[in-house]
Short mmCIF file of C-alpha atoms and ligand atoms in Angstrom, two decimals:
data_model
loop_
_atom_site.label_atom_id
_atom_site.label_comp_id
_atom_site.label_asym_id
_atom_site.label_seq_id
_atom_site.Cartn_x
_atom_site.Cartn_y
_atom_site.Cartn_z
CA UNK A 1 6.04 -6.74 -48.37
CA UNK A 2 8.47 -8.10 -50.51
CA UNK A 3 8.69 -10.37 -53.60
CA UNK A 4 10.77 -11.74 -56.07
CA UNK A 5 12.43 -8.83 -58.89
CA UNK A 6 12.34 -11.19 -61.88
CA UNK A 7 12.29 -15.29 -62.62
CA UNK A 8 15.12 -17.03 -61.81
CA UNK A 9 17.26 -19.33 -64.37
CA UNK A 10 18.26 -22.37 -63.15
CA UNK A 11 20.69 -24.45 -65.72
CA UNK A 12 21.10 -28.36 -65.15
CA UNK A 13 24.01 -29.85 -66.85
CA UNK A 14 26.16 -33.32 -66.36
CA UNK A 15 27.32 -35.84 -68.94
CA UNK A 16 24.96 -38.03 -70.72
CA UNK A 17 23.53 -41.31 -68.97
CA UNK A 18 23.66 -39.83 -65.28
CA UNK A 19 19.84 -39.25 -65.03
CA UNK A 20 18.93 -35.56 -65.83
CA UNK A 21 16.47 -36.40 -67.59
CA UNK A 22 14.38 -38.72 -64.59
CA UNK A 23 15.85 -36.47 -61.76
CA UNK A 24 13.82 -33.32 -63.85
CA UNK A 25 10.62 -35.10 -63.72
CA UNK A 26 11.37 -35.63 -59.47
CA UNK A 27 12.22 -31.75 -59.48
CA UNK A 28 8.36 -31.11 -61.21
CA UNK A 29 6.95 -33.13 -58.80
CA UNK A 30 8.47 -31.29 -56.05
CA UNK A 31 8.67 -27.86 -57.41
CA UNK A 32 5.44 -27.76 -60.13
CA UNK A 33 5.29 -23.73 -60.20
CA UNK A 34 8.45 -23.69 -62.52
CA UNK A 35 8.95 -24.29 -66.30
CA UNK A 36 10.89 -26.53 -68.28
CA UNK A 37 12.56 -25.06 -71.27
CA UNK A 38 12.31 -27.31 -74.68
CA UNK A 39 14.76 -27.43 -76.54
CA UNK A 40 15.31 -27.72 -80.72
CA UNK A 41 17.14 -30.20 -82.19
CA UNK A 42 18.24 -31.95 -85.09
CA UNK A 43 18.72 -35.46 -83.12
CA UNK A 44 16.42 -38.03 -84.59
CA UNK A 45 13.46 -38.79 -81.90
CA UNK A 46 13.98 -41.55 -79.87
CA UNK A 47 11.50 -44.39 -79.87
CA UNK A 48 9.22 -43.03 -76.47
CA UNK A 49 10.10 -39.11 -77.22
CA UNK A 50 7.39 -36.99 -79.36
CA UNK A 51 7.54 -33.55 -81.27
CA UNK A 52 7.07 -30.57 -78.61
CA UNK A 53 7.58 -33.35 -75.33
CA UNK A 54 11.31 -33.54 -74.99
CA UNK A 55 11.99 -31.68 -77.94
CA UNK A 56 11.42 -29.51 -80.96
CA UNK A 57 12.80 -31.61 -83.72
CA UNK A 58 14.03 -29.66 -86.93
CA UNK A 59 16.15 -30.54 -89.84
CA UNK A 60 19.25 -29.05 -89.72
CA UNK A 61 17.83 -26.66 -92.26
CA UNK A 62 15.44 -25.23 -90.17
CA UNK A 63 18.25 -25.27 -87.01
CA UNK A 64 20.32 -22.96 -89.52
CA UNK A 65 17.40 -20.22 -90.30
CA UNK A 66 16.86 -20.33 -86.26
CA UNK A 67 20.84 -19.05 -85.82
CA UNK A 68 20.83 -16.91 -88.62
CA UNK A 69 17.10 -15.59 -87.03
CA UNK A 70 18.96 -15.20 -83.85
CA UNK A 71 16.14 -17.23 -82.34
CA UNK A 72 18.73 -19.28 -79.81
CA UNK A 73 19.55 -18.13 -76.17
CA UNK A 74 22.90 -20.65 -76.83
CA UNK A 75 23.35 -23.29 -79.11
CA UNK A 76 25.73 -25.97 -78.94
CA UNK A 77 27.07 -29.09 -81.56
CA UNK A 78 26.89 -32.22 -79.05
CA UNK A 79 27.49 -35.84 -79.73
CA UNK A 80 27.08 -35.02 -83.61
CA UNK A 81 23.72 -33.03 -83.23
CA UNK A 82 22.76 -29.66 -82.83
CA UNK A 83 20.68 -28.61 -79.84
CA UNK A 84 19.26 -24.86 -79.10
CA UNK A 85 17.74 -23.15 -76.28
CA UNK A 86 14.56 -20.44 -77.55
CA UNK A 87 15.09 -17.26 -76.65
CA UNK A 88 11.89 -15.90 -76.74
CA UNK A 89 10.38 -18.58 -74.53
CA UNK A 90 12.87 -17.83 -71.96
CA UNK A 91 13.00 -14.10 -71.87
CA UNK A 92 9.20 -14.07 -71.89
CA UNK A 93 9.07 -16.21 -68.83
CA UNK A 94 11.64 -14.44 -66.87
CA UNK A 95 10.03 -11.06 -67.56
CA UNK A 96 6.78 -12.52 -65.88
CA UNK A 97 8.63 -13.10 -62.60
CA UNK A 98 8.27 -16.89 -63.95
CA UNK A 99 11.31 -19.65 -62.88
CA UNK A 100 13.10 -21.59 -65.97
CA UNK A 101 14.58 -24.59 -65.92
CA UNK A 102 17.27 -25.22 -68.84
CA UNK A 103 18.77 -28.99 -69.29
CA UNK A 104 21.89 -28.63 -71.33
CA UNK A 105 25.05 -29.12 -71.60
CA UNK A 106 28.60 -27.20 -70.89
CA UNK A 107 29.44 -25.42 -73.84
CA UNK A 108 25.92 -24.22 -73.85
CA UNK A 109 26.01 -23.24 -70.10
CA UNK A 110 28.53 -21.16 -70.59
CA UNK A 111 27.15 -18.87 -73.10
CA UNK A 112 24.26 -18.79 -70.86
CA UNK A 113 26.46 -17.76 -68.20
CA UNK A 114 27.95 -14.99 -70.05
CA UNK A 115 24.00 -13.36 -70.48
CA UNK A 116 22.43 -14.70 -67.06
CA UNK A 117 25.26 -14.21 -64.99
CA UNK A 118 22.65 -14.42 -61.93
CA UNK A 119 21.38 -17.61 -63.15
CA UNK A 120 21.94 -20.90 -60.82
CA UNK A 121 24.32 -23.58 -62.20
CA UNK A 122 23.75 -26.89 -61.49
CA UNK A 123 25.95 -30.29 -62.77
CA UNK A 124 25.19 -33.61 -61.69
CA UNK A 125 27.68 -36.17 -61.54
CA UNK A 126 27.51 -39.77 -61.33
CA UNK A 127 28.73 -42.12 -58.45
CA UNK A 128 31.72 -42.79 -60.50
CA UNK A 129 32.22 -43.55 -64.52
CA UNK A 130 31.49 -47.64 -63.95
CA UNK A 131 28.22 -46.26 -62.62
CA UNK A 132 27.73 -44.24 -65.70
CA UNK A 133 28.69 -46.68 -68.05
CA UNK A 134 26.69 -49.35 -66.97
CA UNK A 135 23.45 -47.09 -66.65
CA UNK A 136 24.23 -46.16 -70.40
CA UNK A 137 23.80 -49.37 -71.48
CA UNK A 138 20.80 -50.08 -69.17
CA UNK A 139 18.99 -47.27 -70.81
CA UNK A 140 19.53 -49.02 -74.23
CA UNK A 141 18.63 -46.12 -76.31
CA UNK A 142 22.26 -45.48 -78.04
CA UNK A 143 24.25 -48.24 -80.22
CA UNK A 144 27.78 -49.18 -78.78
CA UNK A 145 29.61 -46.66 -80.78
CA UNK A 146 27.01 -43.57 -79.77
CA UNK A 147 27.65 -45.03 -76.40
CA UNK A 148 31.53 -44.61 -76.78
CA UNK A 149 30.62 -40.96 -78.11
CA UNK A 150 28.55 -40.18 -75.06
CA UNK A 151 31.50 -41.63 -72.49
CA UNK A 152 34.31 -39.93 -73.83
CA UNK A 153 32.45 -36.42 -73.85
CA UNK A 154 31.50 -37.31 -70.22
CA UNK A 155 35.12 -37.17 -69.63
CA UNK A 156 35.41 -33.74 -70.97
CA UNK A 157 32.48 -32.50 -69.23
CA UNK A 158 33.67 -33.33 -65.82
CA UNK A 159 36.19 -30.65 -66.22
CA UNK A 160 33.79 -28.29 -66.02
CA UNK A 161 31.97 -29.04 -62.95
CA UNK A 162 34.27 -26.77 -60.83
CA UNK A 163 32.79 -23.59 -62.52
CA UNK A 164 29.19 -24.08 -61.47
CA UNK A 165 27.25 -22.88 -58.46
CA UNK A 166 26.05 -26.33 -56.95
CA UNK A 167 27.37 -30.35 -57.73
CA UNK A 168 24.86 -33.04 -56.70
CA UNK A 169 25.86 -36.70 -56.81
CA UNK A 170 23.41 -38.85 -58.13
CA UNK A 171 23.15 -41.35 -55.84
CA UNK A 172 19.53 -41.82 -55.92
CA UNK A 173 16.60 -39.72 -58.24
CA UNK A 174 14.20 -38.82 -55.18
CA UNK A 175 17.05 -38.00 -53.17
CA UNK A 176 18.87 -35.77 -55.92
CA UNK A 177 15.00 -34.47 -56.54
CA UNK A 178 14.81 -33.37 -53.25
CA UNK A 179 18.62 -31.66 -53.11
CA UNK A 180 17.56 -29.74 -56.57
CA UNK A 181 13.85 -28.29 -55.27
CA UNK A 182 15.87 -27.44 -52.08
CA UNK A 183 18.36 -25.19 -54.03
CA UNK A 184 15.40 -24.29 -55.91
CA UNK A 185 13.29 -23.08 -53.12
CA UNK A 186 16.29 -21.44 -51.71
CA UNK A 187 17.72 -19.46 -54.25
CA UNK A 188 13.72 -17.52 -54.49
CA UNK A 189 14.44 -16.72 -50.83
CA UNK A 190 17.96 -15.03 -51.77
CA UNK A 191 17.73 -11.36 -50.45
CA UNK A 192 19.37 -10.16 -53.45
CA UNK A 193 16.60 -11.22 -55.49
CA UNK A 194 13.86 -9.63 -53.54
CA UNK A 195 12.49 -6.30 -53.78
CA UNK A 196 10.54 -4.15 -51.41
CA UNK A 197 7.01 -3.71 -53.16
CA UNK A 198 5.72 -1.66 -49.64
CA UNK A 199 3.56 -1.82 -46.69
P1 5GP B 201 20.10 -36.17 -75.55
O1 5GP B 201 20.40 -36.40 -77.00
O2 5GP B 201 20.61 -37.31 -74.70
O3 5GP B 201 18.67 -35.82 -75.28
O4 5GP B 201 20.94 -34.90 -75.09
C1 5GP B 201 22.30 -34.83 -75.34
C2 5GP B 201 22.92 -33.63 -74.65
O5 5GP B 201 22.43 -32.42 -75.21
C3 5GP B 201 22.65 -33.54 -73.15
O6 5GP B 201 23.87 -33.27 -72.49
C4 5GP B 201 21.72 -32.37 -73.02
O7 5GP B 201 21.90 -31.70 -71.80
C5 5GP B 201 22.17 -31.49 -74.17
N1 5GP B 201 21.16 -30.54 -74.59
C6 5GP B 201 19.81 -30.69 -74.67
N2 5GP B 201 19.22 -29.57 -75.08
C7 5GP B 201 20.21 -28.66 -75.25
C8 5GP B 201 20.22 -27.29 -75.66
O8 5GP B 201 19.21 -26.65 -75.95
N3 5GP B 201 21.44 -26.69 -75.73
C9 5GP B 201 22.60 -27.33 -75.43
N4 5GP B 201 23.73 -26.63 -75.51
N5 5GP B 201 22.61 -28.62 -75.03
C10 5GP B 201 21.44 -29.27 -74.95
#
């Protein structure tokens, strides 16, 4: 019969405010034999977020013996903070024929893309940027100014959307749930991925 060669990297990226975060959970739900890569960063937690949940929070101390350890898959500098993906965790995984699921953003997706070129791309967009703007401010974790930040980077991360394998709209988070575990599902099926392990 056959079966999958190796996991399968699966990289979710769009500008800040358009739901990756709530449209991950919906994925879980959907698809809960995958794993969720957590990040490091040297972002301040937010009010609801805890050490090890959403991320690895380090001083930007610590972030700097992690580069010079060579302990990030990427790393990128975005909105003022620095963010890194583990490398161990993610290699590890993979190796055990295990799925990963990476949220980050574009200048880290491309250095990802440059060592996974077989990994699946994914940026969400918003409805449009009045959409994004006012969910932004709905959310109500960032002060005006971060908020101003966050837009004009969106701006600059649209560009990029063109590049990567699949563009979902966010229109609604159960219906961009379902879109993502469908791509998901799919790309384990791709024949290119398979191998034949015999009778
Ligand atoms: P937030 O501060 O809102 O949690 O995240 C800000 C941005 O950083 C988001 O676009 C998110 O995708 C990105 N991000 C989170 N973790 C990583 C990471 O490990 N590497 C990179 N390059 N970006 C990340």
């Amino acid at each position: 019969m056959v079966s999958k060669k190796e996991g399968i990297l699966f990289i979710i990226s769009g500008p800040s405010g358009v739901g990756k975060g709530t449209v991950i959970k919906e994925v879980l739900k959907l698809v809960p034999d995958i794993n969720l890569s957590i990040s490091y960063t040297t972002r301040p937690p937010r009010k609801n977020e805890t050490n090890g949940k959403e991320y690895f929070f380090v001083s930007e101390e610590e972030f700097n013996r992690m580069i010079e350890r060579g302990e990030f898959l990427e790393w990128a500098r975005v909105h003022g903070n620095l963010y890194g993906t583990p490398k161990r965790y993610i290699e590890e995984r993979l190796k055990n024929n295990e799925d990963v699921i990476l949220e980050i953003d574009t200048q880290g997706a491309r250095q990802v893309k440059k060592a996974f070129p077989n990994g699946v791309f994914i940026f969400i967009l918003p409805p449009s940027i009045d959409e994004l703007l006012k969910r932004l401010h709905k959310r109500g974790t960032e002060k005006e100014e971060e908020i101003q930040i966050r837009l004009n980077n969106a701006k600059e991360e649209f560009k990029e959307w063109e590049w990567y394998n699949y563009t979902v709209i966010n229109e609604s988070i159960q219906l961009t749930g379902e879109i993502i575990a469908s791509i998901i599902k799919a790309e384990r099926c791709r024949t290119s991925r398979l191998g034949w392990k015999g009778l």
